[in-house]
mmCIF file of C-alpha atoms in Angstrom:
data_model
loop_
_atom_site.group_PDB
_atom_site.id
_atom_site.type_symbol
_atom_site.label_atom_id
_atom_site.label_comp_id
_atom_site.label_asym_id
_atom_site.label_seq_id
_atom_site.Cartn_x
_atom_site.Cartn_y
_atom_site.Cartn_z
ATOM 1 C CA MET A 1 -0.192 0.069 -0.104
ATOM 2 C CA GLU A 2 1.259 3.407 -0.596
ATOM 3 C CA PRO A 3 0.046 6.982 0.345
ATOM 4 C CA LYS A 4 -0.937 9.458 -1.421
ATOM 5 C CA ILE A 5 -2.071 13.169 -1.189
ATOM 6 C CA ASN A 6 -3.011 16.135 -3.441
ATOM 7 C CA LEU A 7 -2.905 19.498 -2.343
ATOM 8 C CA TRP A 8 -4.402 22.928 -3.928
ATOM 9 C CA ILE A 9 -5.745 26.037 -4.161
ATOM 10 C CA GLU A 10 -9.255 27.789 -3.764
ATOM 11 C CA LYS A 11 -10.732 30.900 -3.988
ATOM 12 C CA ASP A 12 -14.210 31.243 -4.536
ATOM 13 C CA GLY A 13 -14.611 27.665 -4.318
ATOM 14 C CA GLU A 14 -12.959 27.411 -7.643
ATOM 15 C CA VAL A 15 -9.203 25.554 -7.802
ATOM 16 C CA VAL A 16 -6.512 28.616 -8.731
ATOM 17 C CA LEU A 17 -3.180 26.713 -7.592
ATOM 18 C CA SER A 18 -2.075 22.530 -7.871
ATOM 19 C CA ARG A 19 0.794 20.597 -8.113
ATOM 20 C CA TRP A 20 -0.852 19.959 -11.180
ATOM 21 C CA ARG A 21 -1.170 24.029 -11.996
ATOM 22 C CA VAL A 22 1.870 24.985 -10.485
ATOM 23 C CA ARG A 23 3.820 22.015 -12.918
ATOM 24 C CA LEU A 24 2.211 23.216 -15.882
ATOM 25 C CA LEU A 25 3.354 26.871 -15.223
ATOM 26 C CA GLU A 26 6.297 25.564 -14.715
ATOM 27 C CA ALA A 27 6.779 23.816 -18.380
ATOM 28 C CA VAL A 28 5.921 27.092 -19.510
ATOM 29 C CA GLY A 29 8.824 29.154 -17.525
ATOM 30 C CA GLU A 30 11.579 26.046 -18.515
ATOM 31 C CA THR A 31 10.187 25.638 -22.563
ATOM 32 C CA GLY A 32 9.229 29.419 -22.949
ATOM 33 C CA SER A 33 6.122 28.404 -25.092
ATOM 34 C CA ILE A 34 2.870 27.210 -24.113
ATOM 35 C CA SER A 35 2.543 24.678 -26.853
ATOM 36 C CA ARG A 36 6.023 23.636 -25.521
ATOM 37 C CA ALA A 37 4.845 22.679 -22.289
ATOM 38 C CA ALA A 38 1.932 21.424 -23.076
ATOM 39 C CA GLY A 39 3.592 18.804 -24.917
ATOM 40 C CA GLU A 40 5.669 18.288 -21.834
ATOM 41 C CA MET A 41 2.530 18.326 -19.974
ATOM 42 C CA GLY A 42 0.841 15.014 -22.099
ATOM 43 C CA ILE A 43 -2.155 17.763 -22.888
ATOM 44 C CA SER A 44 -3.597 19.780 -25.987
ATOM 45 C CA TYR A 45 -2.602 23.894 -26.668
ATOM 46 C CA ARG A 46 -5.922 24.756 -26.269
ATOM 47 C CA ARG A 47 -6.333 22.621 -22.932
ATOM 48 C CA ALA A 48 -2.850 24.194 -21.644
ATOM 49 C CA TRP A 49 -3.822 27.900 -22.391
ATOM 50 C CA GLU A 50 -7.241 27.756 -21.076
ATOM 51 C CA LYS A 51 -6.011 26.611 -17.960
ATOM 52 C CA ILE A 52 -3.118 29.408 -17.872
ATOM 53 C CA HIS A 53 -6.215 31.935 -18.953
ATOM 54 C CA GLU A 54 -8.658 30.012 -16.343
ATOM 55 C CA MET A 55 -5.857 30.683 -13.020
ATOM 56 C CA GLU A 56 -5.305 34.583 -14.480
ATOM 57 C CA GLU A 57 -8.893 34.816 -14.197
ATOM 58 C CA ARG A 58 -9.855 33.617 -10.642
ATOM 59 C CA LEU A 59 -6.786 34.583 -9.325
ATOM 60 C CA GLY A 60 -6.890 38.248 -11.282
ATOM 61 C CA ILE A 61 -3.430 38.227 -11.606
ATOM 62 C CA ARG A 62 -1.193 38.209 -15.070
ATOM 63 C CA LEU A 63 0.722 34.782 -14.808
ATOM 64 C CA LEU A 64 2.424 34.592 -18.525
ATOM 65 C CA ASP A 65 3.723 37.298 -20.803
ATOM 66 C CA THR A 66 2.992 36.436 -23.922
ATOM 67 C CA ARG A 67 4.611 37.778 -28.128
ATOM 68 C CA THR A 68 3.078 36.596 -30.721
ATOM 69 C CA GLY A 69 4.691 35.539 -34.640
ATOM 70 C CA GLY A 70 8.378 37.195 -35.490
ATOM 71 C CA VAL A 71 11.359 34.516 -36.214
ATOM 72 C CA GLY A 72 10.567 31.245 -34.477
ATOM 73 C CA GLY A 73 7.080 31.957 -33.526
ATOM 74 C CA GLY A 74 5.238 33.424 -30.776
ATOM 75 C CA GLY A 75 6.395 32.961 -27.031
ATOM 76 C CA ALA A 76 5.736 33.104 -23.116
ATOM 77 C CA ARG A 77 7.268 33.798 -19.942
ATOM 78 C CA LEU A 78 6.516 33.673 -16.749
ATOM 79 C CA THR A 79 5.244 36.786 -15.075
ATOM 80 C CA PRO A 80 7.429 38.307 -11.385
ATOM 81 C CA ALA A 81 3.558 37.450 -10.009
ATOM 82 C CA ALA A 82 3.567 33.880 -11.547
ATOM 83 C CA CYS A 83 7.257 33.108 -9.938
ATOM 84 C CA ASP A 84 6.191 34.490 -6.798
ATOM 85 C CA LEU A 85 2.776 32.278 -6.487
ATOM 86 C CA ILE A 86 4.850 29.270 -7.909
ATOM 87 C CA ALA A 87 7.974 29.362 -4.560
ATOM 88 C CA ARG A 88 4.740 30.308 -2.487
ATOM 89 C CA PHE A 89 3.030 27.219 -3.604
ATOM 90 C CA HIS A 90 6.175 25.383 -2.874
ATOM 91 C CA ARG A 91 6.585 26.506 0.634
ATOM 92 C CA PHE A 92 3.322 25.798 1.216
ATOM 93 C CA ASP A 93 3.796 22.214 -0.401
ATOM 94 C CA GLU A 94 7.475 21.259 0.782
ATOM 95 C CA GLY A 95 8.393 18.242 2.420
ATOM 96 C CA MET A 96 4.335 16.722 2.428
ATOM 97 C CA ASP A 97 5.076 13.389 0.393
ATOM 98 C CA GLU A 98 7.688 12.687 2.988
ATOM 99 C CA GLU A 99 5.113 13.868 5.758
ATOM 100 C CA ILE A 100 2.481 11.120 5.013
ATOM 101 C CA ARG A 101 4.745 8.961 3.930
ATOM 102 C CA ARG A 102 5.985 8.798 7.753
ATOM 103 C CA ARG A 103 2.437 9.168 9.015
ATOM 104 C CA PHE A 104 1.516 6.448 6.806
ATOM 105 C CA GLU A 105 4.588 4.153 8.839
ATOM 106 C CA GLU A 106 3.171 5.085 11.632
ATOM 107 C CA ALA A 107 -0.487 4.254 11.580
ATOM 108 C CA PHE A 108 -0.018 1.557 8.771
ATOM 109 C CA GLY A 109 3.586 -0.135 9.014
ATOM 110 C CA ASN A 110 2.173 -2.973 11.122
ATOM 111 C CA SER A 111 -0.868 -3.932 10.242
ATOM 112 C CA MET B 6 -7.750 31.766 -0.744
ATOM 113 C CA GLU B 7 -7.994 28.429 0.708
ATOM 114 C CA PRO B 8 -5.827 25.367 0.908
ATOM 115 C CA LYS B 9 -7.023 22.059 0.151
ATOM 116 C CA ILE B 10 -6.029 18.745 0.733
ATOM 117 C CA ASN B 11 -6.912 14.963 -0.189
ATOM 118 C CA LEU B 12 -5.228 12.082 0.901
ATOM 119 C CA TRP B 13 -5.872 8.162 -0.045
ATOM 120 C CA ILE B 14 -4.130 4.853 0.072
ATOM 121 C CA GLU B 15 -3.314 3.015 -3.094
ATOM 122 C CA LYS B 16 -2.432 -0.638 -3.539
ATOM 123 C CA ASP B 17 -0.956 -1.405 -7.140
ATOM 124 C CA GLY B 18 -1.926 1.777 -8.317
ATOM 125 C CA GLU B 19 -5.907 1.821 -7.281
ATOM 126 C CA VAL B 20 -7.368 3.451 -4.963
ATOM 127 C CA VAL B 21 -8.198 1.309 -1.317
ATOM 128 C CA LEU B 22 -8.913 3.936 1.412
ATOM 129 C CA SER B 23 -9.567 7.454 0.761
ATOM 130 C CA ARG B 24 -11.633 9.900 3.111
ATOM 131 C CA TRP B 25 -14.611 9.678 1.275
ATOM 132 C CA ARG B 26 -14.334 6.127 1.452
ATOM 133 C CA VAL B 27 -13.570 6.101 4.895
ATOM 134 C CA ARG B 28 -16.680 8.555 5.562
ATOM 135 C CA LEU B 29 -18.862 5.721 3.572
ATOM 136 C CA LEU B 30 -17.517 2.834 6.056
ATOM 137 C CA GLU B 31 -18.308 5.127 8.911
ATOM 138 C CA ALA B 32 -21.948 5.258 7.500
ATOM 139 C CA VAL B 33 -22.804 2.132 7.087
ATOM 140 C CA GLY B 34 -21.137 1.307 10.701
ATOM 141 C CA GLU B 35 -23.870 4.150 11.972
ATOM 142 C CA THR B 36 -26.653 3.466 10.635
ATOM 143 C CA GLY B 37 -26.516 -0.342 9.865
ATOM 144 C CA SER B 38 -27.529 0.002 6.946
ATOM 145 C CA ILE B 39 -25.645 0.262 2.996
ATOM 146 C CA SER B 40 -28.584 2.019 1.574
ATOM 147 C CA ARG B 41 -29.072 3.936 4.766
ATOM 148 C CA ALA B 42 -25.143 4.910 4.321
ATOM 149 C CA ALA B 43 -25.580 5.731 0.651
ATOM 150 C CA GLY B 44 -28.746 8.355 1.626
ATOM 151 C CA GLU B 45 -26.231 9.888 3.915
ATOM 152 C CA MET B 46 -23.478 10.191 1.594
ATOM 153 C CA GLY B 47 -26.115 11.086 -1.580
ATOM 154 C CA ILE B 48 -25.325 8.289 -3.477
ATOM 155 C CA SER B 49 -27.279 5.456 -5.111
ATOM 156 C CA TYR B 50 -26.787 2.343 -2.898
ATOM 157 C CA ARG B 51 -25.593 0.745 -6.237
ATOM 158 C CA ARG B 52 -22.763 2.904 -6.146
ATOM 159 C CA ALA B 53 -21.974 2.723 -2.389
ATOM 160 C CA TRP B 54 -22.406 -1.451 -3.166
ATOM 161 C CA GLU B 55 -20.015 -1.062 -5.821
ATOM 162 C CA LYS B 56 -17.624 1.025 -3.717
ATOM 163 C CA ILE B 57 -17.693 -1.216 -0.386
ATOM 164 C CA HIS B 58 -17.081 -4.490 -2.908
ATOM 165 C CA GLU B 59 -13.926 -2.809 -4.645
ATOM 166 C CA MET B 60 -12.349 -1.927 -1.507
ATOM 167 C CA GLU B 61 -12.657 -5.945 -0.103
ATOM 168 C CA GLU B 62 -11.825 -6.973 -3.406
ATOM 169 C CA ARG B 63 -8.367 -4.498 -4.044
ATOM 170 C CA LEU B 64 -7.642 -4.939 0.087
ATOM 171 C CA GLY B 65 -8.690 -9.172 -0.234
ATOM 172 C CA ILE B 66 -10.441 -8.265 3.840
ATOM 173 C CA ARG B 67 -14.273 -8.388 3.930
ATOM 174 C CA LEU B 68 -15.119 -5.357 5.478
ATOM 175 C CA LEU B 69 -18.692 -5.461 6.039
ATOM 176 C CA ASP B 70 -21.033 -8.626 7.848
ATOM 177 C CA THR B 71 -24.398 -8.520 5.893
ATOM 178 C CA ARG B 72 -27.781 -10.276 6.822
ATOM 179 C CA THR B 73 -30.741 -9.911 4.350
ATOM 180 C CA GLY B 74 -34.241 -10.317 4.984
ATOM 181 C CA GLY B 75 -35.617 -11.029 8.257
ATOM 182 C CA VAL B 76 -38.224 -8.480 9.974
ATOM 183 C CA GLY B 77 -37.369 -4.734 9.108
ATOM 184 C CA GLY B 78 -35.066 -5.974 5.912
ATOM 185 C CA GLY B 79 -31.416 -6.452 5.957
ATOM 186 C CA GLY B 80 -28.676 -4.671 7.644
ATOM 187 C CA ALA B 81 -24.904 -4.364 7.522
ATOM 188 C CA ARG B 82 -22.047 -3.833 10.377
ATOM 189 C CA LEU B 83 -18.546 -3.438 9.785
ATOM 190 C CA THR B 84 -16.336 -5.973 10.218
ATOM 191 C CA PRO B 85 -13.390 -5.866 12.596
ATOM 192 C CA ALA B 86 -10.769 -5.112 10.281
ATOM 193 C CA ALA B 87 -12.693 -2.507 8.736
ATOM 194 C CA CYS B 88 -12.542 -0.621 12.200
ATOM 195 C CA ASP B 89 -9.182 -1.072 12.276
ATOM 196 C CA LEU B 90 -8.761 -0.106 8.797
ATOM 197 C CA ILE B 91 -10.583 3.443 9.784
ATOM 198 C CA ALA B 92 -9.023 4.239 12.820
ATOM 199 C CA ARG B 93 -5.614 3.801 11.337
ATOM 200 C CA PHE B 94 -6.852 6.374 8.262
ATOM 201 C CA HIS B 95 -7.584 8.554 10.736
ATOM 202 C CA ARG B 96 -4.593 8.358 12.581
ATOM 203 C CA PHE B 97 -2.703 8.296 9.262
ATOM 204 C CA ASP B 98 -5.315 12.127 9.105
ATOM 205 C CA GLU B 99 -5.032 13.521 11.860
ATOM 206 C CA GLY B 100 -4.256 16.703 11.537
ATOM 207 C CA MET B 101 -3.216 17.575 8.460
ATOM 208 C CA ASP B 102 -6.615 20.294 7.793
ATOM 209 C CA GLU B 103 -4.959 21.893 10.340
ATOM 210 C CA GLU B 104 -1.061 21.019 9.280
ATOM 211 C CA ILE B 105 -1.897 22.482 5.995
ATOM 212 C CA ARG B 106 -3.540 25.218 7.334
ATOM 213 C CA ARG B 107 -0.481 26.397 8.665
ATOM 214 C CA ARG B 108 1.699 26.179 5.813
ATOM 215 C CA PHE B 109 -0.898 28.134 4.114
ATOM 216 C CA GLU B 110 -0.805 30.990 6.398
ATOM 217 C CA GLU B 111 2.855 30.782 6.123
ATOM 218 C CA ALA B 112 3.367 30.722 2.235
ATOM 219 C CA PHE B 113 0.923 32.936 1.474
ATOM 220 C CA GLY B 114 -0.222 34.773 4.242
ATOM 221 C CA ASN B 115 1.637 38.248 3.151
ATOM 222 C CA SER B 116 0.276 37.464 -0.420
#
């Protein structure tokens, strides 16, 4: 048996940040592109764009700076506000996998 | 904003216990009946029965003692093994809501 956890943050009952959403934002930051980030996450460009747009709407914060066209097509990078949120989410989540493994061992280790 | 958490336990990649599943088992224990437990959980009898049966299959443990017919219809009660699993899950989960609220305040309190 294996313990599992999911952590997320809601605003007005709607998800604004989660492990998955943070990975998506980080993938945009790393690849410089929504479409490459979507590829890394195994989702469509449309779905990636919608999720990011949804977060921006719900948070009332711009998360990406995007530019279109030009040599090599458009690109995207994280805004400082997005970087701040990602860092805060990691602080919130830090060590939680270890915490639940420790708790699981305590509770189920001798079962 | 509000932090949220879900905790569950998998076996061979399949969910065997979760907060929701533990509540379902507890509802059977409290009401003495799968159909009343289903009513409390807002699900159909069929779905409740399937979820419990699924847990029993995946865990390889009998979770309910059931009897059918008789005055007042059939009934169900938790086996000692089910009570033990419920207690262990609560130990695993104990204080986690407070833990994530504390972490959320630390990480996002000044955002």
